[in-house]
mmCIF file of C-alpha atoms in Angstrom:
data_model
loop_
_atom_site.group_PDB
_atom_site.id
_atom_site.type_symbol
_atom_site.label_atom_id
_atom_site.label_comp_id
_atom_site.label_asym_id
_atom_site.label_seq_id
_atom_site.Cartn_x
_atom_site.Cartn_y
_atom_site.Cartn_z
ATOM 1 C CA UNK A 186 4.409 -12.265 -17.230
ATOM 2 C CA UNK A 187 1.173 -14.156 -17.049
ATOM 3 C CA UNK A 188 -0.004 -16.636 -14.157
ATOM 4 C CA UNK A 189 -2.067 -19.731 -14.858
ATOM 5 C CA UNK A 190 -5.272 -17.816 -15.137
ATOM 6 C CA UNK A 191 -3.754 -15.179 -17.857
ATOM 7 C CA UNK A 192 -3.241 -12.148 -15.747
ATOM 8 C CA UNK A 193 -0.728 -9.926 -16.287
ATOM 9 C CA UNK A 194 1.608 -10.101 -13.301
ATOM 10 C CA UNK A 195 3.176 -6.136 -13.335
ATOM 11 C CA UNK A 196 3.249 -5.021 -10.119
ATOM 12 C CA UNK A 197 5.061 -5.714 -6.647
ATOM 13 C CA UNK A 198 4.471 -4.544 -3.597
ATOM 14 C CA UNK A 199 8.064 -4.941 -1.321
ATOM 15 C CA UNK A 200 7.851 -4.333 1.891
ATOM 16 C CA UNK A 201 11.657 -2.837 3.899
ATOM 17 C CA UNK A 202 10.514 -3.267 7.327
ATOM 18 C CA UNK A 203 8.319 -4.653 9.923
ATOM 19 C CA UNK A 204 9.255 -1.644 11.761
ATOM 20 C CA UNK A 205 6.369 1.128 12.761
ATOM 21 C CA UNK A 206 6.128 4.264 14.388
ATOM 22 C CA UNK A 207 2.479 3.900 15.158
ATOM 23 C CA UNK A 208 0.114 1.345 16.510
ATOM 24 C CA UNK A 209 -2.897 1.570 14.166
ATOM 25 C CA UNK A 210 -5.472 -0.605 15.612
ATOM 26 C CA UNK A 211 -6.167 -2.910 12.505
ATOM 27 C CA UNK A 212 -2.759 -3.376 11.631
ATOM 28 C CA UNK A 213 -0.848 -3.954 14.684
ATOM 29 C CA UNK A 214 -1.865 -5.496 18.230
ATOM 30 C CA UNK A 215 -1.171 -2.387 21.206
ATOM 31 C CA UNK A 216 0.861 -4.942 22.726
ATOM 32 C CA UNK A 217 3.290 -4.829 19.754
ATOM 33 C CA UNK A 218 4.590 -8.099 18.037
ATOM 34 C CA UNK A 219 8.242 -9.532 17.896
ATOM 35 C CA UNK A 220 9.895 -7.888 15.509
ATOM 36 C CA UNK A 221 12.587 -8.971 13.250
ATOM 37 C CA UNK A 222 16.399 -8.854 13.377
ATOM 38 C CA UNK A 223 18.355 -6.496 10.980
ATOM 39 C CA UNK A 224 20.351 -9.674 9.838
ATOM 40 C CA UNK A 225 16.772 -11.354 8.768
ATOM 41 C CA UNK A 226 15.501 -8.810 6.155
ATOM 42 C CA UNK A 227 16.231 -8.757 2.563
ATOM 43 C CA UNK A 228 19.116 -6.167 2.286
ATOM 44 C CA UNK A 229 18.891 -3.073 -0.578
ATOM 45 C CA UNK A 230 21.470 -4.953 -2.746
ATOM 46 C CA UNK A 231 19.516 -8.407 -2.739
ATOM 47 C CA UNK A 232 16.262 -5.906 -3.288
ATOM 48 C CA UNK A 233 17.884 -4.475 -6.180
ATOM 49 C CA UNK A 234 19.579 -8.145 -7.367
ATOM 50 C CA UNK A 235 15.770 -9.655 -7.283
ATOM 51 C CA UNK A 236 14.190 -6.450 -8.780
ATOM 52 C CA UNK A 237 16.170 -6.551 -11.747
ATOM 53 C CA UNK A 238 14.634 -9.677 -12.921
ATOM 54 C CA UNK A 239 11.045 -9.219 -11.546
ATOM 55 C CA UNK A 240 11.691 -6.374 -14.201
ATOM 56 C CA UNK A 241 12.868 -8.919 -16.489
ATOM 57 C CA UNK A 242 9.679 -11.109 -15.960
ATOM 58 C CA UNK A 243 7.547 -7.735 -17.003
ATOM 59 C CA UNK A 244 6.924 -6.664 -13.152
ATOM 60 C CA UNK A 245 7.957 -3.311 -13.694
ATOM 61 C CA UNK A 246 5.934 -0.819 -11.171
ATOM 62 C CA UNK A 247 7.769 -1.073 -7.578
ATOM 63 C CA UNK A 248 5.463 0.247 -4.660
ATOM 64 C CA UNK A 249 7.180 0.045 -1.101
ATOM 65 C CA UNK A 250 5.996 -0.376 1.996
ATOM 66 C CA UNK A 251 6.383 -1.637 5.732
ATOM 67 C CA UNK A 252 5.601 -1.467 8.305
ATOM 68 C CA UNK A 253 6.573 1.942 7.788
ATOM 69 C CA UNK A 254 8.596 2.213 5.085
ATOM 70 C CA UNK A 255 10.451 5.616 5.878
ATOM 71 C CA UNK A 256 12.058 4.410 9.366
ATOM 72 C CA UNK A 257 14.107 1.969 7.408
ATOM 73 C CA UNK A 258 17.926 3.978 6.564
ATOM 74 C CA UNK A 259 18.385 5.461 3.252
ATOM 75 C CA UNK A 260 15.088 4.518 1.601
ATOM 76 C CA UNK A 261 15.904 7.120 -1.022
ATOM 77 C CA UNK A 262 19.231 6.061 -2.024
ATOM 78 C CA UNK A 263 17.372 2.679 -2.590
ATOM 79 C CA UNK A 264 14.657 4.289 -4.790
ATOM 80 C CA UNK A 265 17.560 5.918 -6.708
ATOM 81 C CA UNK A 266 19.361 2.979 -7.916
ATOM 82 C CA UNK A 267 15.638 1.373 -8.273
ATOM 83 C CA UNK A 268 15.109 4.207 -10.407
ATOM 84 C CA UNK A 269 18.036 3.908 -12.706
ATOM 85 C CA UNK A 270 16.957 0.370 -13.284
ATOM 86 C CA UNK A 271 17.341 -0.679 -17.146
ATOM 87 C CA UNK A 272 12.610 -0.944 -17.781
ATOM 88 C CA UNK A 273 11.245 0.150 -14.354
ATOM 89 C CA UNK A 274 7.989 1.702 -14.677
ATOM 90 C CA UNK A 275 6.739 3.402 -11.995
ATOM 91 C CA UNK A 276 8.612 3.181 -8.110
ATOM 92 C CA UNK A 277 5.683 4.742 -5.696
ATOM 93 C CA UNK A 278 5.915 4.311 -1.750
ATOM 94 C CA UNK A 279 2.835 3.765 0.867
ATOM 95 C CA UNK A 280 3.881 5.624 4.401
ATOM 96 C CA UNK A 281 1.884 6.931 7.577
ATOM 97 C CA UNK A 282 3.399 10.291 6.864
ATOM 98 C CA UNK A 283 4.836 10.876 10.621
ATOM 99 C CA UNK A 284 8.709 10.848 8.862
ATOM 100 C CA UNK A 285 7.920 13.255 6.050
ATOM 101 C CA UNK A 286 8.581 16.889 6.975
ATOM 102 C CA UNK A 287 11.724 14.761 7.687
ATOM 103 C CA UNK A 288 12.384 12.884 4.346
ATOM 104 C CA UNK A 289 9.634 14.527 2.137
ATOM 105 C CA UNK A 290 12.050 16.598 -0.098
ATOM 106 C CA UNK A 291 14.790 13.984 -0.283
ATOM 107 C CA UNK A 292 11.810 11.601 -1.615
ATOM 108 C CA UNK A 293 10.938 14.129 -4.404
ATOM 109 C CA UNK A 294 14.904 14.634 -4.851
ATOM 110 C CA UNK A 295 14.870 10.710 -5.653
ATOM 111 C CA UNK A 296 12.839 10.718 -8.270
ATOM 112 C CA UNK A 297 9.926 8.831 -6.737
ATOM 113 C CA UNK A 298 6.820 8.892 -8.688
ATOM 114 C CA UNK A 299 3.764 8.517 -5.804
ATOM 115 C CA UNK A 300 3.302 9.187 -2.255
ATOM 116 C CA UNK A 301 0.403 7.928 -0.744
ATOM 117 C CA UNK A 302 -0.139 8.680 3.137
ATOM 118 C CA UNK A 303 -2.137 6.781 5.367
ATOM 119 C CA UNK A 304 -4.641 8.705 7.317
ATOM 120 C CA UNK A 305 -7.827 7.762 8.828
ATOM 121 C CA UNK A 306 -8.606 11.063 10.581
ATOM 122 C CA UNK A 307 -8.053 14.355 10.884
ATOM 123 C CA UNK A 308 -9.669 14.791 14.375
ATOM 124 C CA UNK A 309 -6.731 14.724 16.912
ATOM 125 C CA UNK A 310 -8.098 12.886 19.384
ATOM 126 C CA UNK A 311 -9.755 10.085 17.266
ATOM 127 C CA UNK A 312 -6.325 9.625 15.428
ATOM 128 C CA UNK A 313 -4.392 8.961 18.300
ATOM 129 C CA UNK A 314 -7.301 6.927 19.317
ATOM 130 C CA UNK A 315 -6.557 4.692 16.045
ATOM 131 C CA UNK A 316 -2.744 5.268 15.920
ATOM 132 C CA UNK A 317 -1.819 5.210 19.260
ATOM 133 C CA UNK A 318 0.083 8.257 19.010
ATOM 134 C CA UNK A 319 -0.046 12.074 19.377
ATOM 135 C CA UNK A 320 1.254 12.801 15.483
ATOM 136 C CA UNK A 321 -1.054 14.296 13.618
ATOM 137 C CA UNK A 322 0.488 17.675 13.148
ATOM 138 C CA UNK A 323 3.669 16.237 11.986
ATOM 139 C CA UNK A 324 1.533 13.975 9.309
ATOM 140 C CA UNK A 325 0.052 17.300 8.274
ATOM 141 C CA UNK A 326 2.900 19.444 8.315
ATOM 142 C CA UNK A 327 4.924 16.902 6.075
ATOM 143 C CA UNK A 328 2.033 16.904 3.000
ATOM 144 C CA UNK A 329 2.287 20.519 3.500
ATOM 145 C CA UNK A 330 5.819 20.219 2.933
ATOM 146 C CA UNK A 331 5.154 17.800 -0.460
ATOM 147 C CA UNK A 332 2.585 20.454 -1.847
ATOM 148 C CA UNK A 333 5.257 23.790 -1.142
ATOM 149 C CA UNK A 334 7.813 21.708 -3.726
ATOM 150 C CA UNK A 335 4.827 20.723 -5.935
ATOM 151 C CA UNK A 336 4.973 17.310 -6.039
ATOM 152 C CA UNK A 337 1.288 16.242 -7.132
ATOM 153 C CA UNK A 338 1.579 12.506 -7.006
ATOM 154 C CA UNK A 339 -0.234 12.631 -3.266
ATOM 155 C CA UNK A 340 -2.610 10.264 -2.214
ATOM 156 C CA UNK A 341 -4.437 9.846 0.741
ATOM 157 C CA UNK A 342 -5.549 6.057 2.090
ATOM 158 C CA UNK A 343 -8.335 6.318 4.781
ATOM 159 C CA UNK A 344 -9.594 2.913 6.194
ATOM 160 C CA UNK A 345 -13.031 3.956 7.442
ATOM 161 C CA UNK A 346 -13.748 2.159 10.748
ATOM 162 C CA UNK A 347 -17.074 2.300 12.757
ATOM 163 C CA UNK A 348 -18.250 4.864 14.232
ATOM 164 C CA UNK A 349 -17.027 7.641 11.727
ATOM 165 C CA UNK A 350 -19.283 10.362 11.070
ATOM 166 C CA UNK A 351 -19.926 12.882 8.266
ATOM 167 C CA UNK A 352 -17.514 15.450 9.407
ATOM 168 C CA UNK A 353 -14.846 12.885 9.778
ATOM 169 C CA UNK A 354 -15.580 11.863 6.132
ATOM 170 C CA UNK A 355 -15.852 15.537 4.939
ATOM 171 C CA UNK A 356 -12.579 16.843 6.213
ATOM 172 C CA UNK A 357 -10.904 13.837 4.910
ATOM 173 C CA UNK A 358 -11.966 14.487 1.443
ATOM 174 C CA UNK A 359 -11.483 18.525 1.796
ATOM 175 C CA UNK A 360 -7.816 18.194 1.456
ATOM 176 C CA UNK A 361 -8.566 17.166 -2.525
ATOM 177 C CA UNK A 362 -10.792 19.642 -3.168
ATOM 178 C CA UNK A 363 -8.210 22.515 -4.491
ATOM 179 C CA UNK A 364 -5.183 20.201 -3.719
ATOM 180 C CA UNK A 365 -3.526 17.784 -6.261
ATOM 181 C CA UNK A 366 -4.661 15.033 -3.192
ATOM 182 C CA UNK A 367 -6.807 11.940 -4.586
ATOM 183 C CA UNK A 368 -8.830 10.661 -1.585
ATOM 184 C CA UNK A 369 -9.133 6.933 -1.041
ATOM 185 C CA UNK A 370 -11.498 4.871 1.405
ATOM 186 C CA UNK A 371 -10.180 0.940 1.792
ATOM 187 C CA UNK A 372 -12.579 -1.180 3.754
ATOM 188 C CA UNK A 373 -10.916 -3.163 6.056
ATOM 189 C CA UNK A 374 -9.833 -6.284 5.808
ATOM 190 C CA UNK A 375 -9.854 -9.763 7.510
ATOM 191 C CA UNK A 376 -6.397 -9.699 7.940
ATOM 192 C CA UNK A 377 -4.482 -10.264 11.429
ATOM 193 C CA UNK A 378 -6.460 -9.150 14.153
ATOM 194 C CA UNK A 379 -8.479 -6.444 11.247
ATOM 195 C CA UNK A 380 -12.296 -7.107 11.758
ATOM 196 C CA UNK A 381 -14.042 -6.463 8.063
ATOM 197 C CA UNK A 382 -17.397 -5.550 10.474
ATOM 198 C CA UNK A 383 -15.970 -2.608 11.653
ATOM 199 C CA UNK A 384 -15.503 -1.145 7.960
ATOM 200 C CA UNK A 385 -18.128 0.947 5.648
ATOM 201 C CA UNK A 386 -18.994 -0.460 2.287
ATOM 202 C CA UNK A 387 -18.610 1.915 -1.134
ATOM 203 C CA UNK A 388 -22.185 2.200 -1.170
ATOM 204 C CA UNK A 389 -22.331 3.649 1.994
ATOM 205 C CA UNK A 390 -19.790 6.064 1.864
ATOM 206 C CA UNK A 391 -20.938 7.443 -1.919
ATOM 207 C CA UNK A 392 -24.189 8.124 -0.278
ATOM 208 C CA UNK A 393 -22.728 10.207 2.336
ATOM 209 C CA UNK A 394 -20.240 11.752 -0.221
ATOM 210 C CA UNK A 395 -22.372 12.800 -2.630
ATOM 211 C CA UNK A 396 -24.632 14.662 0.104
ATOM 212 C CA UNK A 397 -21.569 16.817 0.928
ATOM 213 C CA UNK A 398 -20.246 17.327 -3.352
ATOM 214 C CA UNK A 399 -23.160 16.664 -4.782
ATOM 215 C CA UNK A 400 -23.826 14.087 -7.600
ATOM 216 C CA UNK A 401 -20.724 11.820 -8.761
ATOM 217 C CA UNK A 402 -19.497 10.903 -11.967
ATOM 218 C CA UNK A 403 -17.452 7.431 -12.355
ATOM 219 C CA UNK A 404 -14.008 8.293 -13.617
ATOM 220 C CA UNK A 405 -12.989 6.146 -16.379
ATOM 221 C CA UNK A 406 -9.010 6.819 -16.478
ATOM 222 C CA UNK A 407 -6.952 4.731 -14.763
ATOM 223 C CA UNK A 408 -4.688 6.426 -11.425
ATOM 224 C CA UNK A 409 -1.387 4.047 -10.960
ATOM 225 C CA UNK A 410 -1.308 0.361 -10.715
ATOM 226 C CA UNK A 411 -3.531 -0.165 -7.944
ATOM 227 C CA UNK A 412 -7.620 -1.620 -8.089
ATOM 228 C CA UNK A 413 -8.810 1.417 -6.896
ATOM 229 C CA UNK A 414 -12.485 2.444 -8.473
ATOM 230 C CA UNK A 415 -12.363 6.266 -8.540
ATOM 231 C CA UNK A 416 -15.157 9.127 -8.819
ATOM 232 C CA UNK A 417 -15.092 12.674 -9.363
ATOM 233 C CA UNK A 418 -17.252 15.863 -8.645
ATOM 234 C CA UNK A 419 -18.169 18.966 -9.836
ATOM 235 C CA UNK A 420 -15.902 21.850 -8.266
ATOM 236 C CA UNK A 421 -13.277 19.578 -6.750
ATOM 237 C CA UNK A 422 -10.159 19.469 -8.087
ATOM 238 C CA UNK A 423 -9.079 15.663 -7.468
ATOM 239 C CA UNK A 424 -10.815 12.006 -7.525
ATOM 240 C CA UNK A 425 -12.071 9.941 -4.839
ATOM 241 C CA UNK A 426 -11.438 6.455 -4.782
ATOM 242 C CA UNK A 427 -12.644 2.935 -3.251
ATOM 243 C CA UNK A 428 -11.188 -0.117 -2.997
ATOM 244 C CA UNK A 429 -13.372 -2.985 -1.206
ATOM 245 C CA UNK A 430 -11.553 -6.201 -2.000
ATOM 246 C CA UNK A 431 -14.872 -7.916 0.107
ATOM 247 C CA UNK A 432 -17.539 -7.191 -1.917
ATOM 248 C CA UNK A 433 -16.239 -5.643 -4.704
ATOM 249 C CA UNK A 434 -13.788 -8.530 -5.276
ATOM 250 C CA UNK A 435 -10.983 -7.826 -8.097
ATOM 251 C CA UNK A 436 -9.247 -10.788 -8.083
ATOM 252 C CA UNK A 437 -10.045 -11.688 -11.806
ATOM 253 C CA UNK A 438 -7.807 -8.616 -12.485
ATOM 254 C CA UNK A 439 -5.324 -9.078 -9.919
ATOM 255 C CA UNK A 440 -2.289 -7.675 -11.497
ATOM 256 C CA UNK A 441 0.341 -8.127 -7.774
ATOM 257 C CA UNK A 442 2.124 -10.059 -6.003
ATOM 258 C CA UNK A 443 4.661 -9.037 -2.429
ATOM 259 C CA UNK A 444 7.476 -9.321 -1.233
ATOM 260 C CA UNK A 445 7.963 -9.700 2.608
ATOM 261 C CA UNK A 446 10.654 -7.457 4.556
ATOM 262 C CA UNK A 447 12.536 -11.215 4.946
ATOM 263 C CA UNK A 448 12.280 -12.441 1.108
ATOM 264 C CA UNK A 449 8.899 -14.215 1.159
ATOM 265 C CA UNK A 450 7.129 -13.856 -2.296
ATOM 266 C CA UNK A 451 3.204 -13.571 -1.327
ATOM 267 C CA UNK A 452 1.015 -14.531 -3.970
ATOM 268 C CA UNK A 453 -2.410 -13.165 -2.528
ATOM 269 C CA UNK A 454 -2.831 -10.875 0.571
ATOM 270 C CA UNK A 455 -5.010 -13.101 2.166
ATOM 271 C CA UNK A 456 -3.013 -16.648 1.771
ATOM 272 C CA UNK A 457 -0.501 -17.623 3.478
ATOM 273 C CA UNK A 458 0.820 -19.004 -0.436
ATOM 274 C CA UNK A 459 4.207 -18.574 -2.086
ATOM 275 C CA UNK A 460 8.008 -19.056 -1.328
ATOM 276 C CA UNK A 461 10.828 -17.589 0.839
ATOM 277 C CA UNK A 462 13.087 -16.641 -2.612
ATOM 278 C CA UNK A 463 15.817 -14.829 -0.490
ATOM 279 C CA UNK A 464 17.892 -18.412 -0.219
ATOM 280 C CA UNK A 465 17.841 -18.925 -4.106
ATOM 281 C CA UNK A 466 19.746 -15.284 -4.449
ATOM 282 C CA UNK A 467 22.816 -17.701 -3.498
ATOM 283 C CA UNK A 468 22.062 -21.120 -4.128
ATOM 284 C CA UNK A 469 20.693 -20.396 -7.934
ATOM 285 C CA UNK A 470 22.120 -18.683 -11.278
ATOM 286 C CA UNK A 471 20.474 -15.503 -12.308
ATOM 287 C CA UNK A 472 18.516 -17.522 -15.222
ATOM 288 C CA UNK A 473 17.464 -20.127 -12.086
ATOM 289 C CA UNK A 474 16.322 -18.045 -10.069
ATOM 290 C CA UNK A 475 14.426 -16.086 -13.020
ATOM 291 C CA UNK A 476 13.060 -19.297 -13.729
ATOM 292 C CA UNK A 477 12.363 -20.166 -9.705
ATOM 293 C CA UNK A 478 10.361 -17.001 -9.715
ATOM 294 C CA UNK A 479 8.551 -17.215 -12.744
ATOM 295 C CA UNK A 480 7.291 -20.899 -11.917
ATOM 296 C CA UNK A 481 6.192 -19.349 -8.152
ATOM 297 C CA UNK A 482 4.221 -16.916 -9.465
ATOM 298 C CA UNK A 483 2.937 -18.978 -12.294
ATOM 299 C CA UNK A 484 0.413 -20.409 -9.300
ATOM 300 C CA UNK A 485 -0.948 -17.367 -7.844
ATOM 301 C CA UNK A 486 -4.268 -18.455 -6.594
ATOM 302 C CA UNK A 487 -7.317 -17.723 -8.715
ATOM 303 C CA UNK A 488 -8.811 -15.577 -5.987
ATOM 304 C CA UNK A 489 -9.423 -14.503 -2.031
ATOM 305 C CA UNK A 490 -12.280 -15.964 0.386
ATOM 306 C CA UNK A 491 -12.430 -13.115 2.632
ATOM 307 C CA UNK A 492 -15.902 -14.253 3.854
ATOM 308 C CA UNK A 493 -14.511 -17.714 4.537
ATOM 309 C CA UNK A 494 -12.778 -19.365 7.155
ATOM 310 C CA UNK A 495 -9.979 -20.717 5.727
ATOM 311 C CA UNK A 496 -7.221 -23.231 6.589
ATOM 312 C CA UNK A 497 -4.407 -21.712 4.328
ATOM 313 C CA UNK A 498 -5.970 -17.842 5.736
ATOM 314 C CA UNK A 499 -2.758 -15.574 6.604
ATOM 315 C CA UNK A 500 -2.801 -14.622 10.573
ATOM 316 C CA UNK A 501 0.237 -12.259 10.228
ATOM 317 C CA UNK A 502 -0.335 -8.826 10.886
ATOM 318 C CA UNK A 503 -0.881 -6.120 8.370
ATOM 319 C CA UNK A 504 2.525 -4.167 9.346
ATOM 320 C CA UNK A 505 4.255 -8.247 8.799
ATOM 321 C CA UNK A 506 2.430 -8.977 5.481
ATOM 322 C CA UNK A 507 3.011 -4.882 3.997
ATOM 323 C CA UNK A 508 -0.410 -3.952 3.055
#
């Protein structure tokens, strides 16, 4: 479907749980925040009930996320029966990797078509600096685990926070240099208690990029559903990606919406816009609540103000929202 300003709406973003194993800085405070009640998130049969008509509405590529999405009970029974959904495109899932020497094959088993793993270091001590916890080995052991069964649909998300240096940046991007591994840096965001100051801007980490590979060439393909701007090098196997949604702003393409762990449809990241939809599942007809949806996502706000103090600004935490 199209929203107001004629993009193509085909992509959600659903996250199972404001559960998390780790306590990345930027996402959640070290404190912790109150977390939900089983009894308040969307269950996998009113997932699967509202998935079959986003797919109806042309929102066809499913990615999920959390918190982390893997502490959540048979994820990959749920990406099964998402799977054997009558259109579905892609079904891809975002996860800090701590769960998947655990869950890794049973992933591949269910058909799932991405993994990307969140990683902002491969130092030890700087990652359970960030993270909060002493888990790096498992992280590593379970992509190990994902390349031994060939799965090739790996991709790593690094959020870049001040001070990184080069080595941090060049062992990061050494795992897609003869590994099916696509690299991507995300500047962080305003989001929660995330301060965008603390991040590294595209241009800054090409420069320090391209003095370890040499000179880059923009890749023109496109790599899944996400706005990711991607590079690649001589002699290295894989692409390198950015995504700064601050000042390289995509909103004009904006193809996404979310879906909270409790049923609230999020129109943009940022805003605090949409509608709690998990109510209409029982109070509306299928061809209602179809029509419900559509009109909610109909208004999806031109674009972010990131830079701006805003009124309607979202203060939930990253691992609330599902990144």
């Amino acid at each position: 479907m199209r929203d107001s300003f004629g993009r193509k709406i085909d992509y959600i973003r659903i996250s199972l749980t404001d559960r998390c194993n780790l306590r990345c800085k930027y996402c959640m405070p070290e404190e912790g925040v109150k977390l939900l009640n089983h009894e308040d998130i969307l269950s996998y049969e009113e997932i699967l009930i509202l998935a079959k008509i986003f797919i109806s509405l042309g929102i066809k590529n499913f990615k999920l996320t959390g918190g982390e999405p893997l502490v959540r009970r048979d994820v990959c029974n749920l990406i099964k029966e998402l799977k054997k959904l009558e259109g579905i495109g892609e079904v891809t899932i975002t996860t800090n990797g701590v769960l998947l020497e655990d869950y890794g094959k049973d992933l591949i088993d269910s058909g799932i078509d991405r993994i990307n793993v969140s990683l902002d270091s491969l130092n030890p001590i700087k990652y359970e600096k960030i993270t909060g916890r002493n888990l790096l080995d498992k992280v590593l052991g379970g992509i190990k685990l994902l390349l031994e069964h060939d799965f090739e649909k790996i991709k790593i998300n690094t959020v870049p926070m001040r001070p990184l240096d080069r080595e941090d940046i060049e062992n990061l991007i050494n795992l897609g240099k003869d590994n099916p591994i696509d690299i991507r840096f995300i500047k962080v965001m305003p989001i929660g208690i995330a301060n965008s100051e603390l991040g590294y801007s595209k241009k800054e980490l090409l420069q320090i990029i391209e003095s370890i590979l040499g000179k880059s060439s923009h890749f023109d393909g496109k790599k899944g559903n996400g706005p990711a701007e991607y590079y690649s090098f001589q002699n290295y196997r894989s692409n390198i990606g950015f995504i700064d949604a601050i000042d390289n702003k995509f909103c004009s393409e904006c193809n996404r919406i979310r879906l909270s762990a409790t049923g609230f449809l999020k129109l943009c990241l940022y805003y605090d816009l949409g509608e709690n939809i998990r109510p209409y599942i029982y109070s509306l007809s299928e061809n209602e609540l179809r029509e419900k949806i559509k009109d909610i996502i109909y208004n999806k706000p031109l674009m972010h103000h990131m830079n701006e103090s805003l009124i309607q600004r979202d203060k939930k935490n990253m691992n609330q929202i599902g990144g």
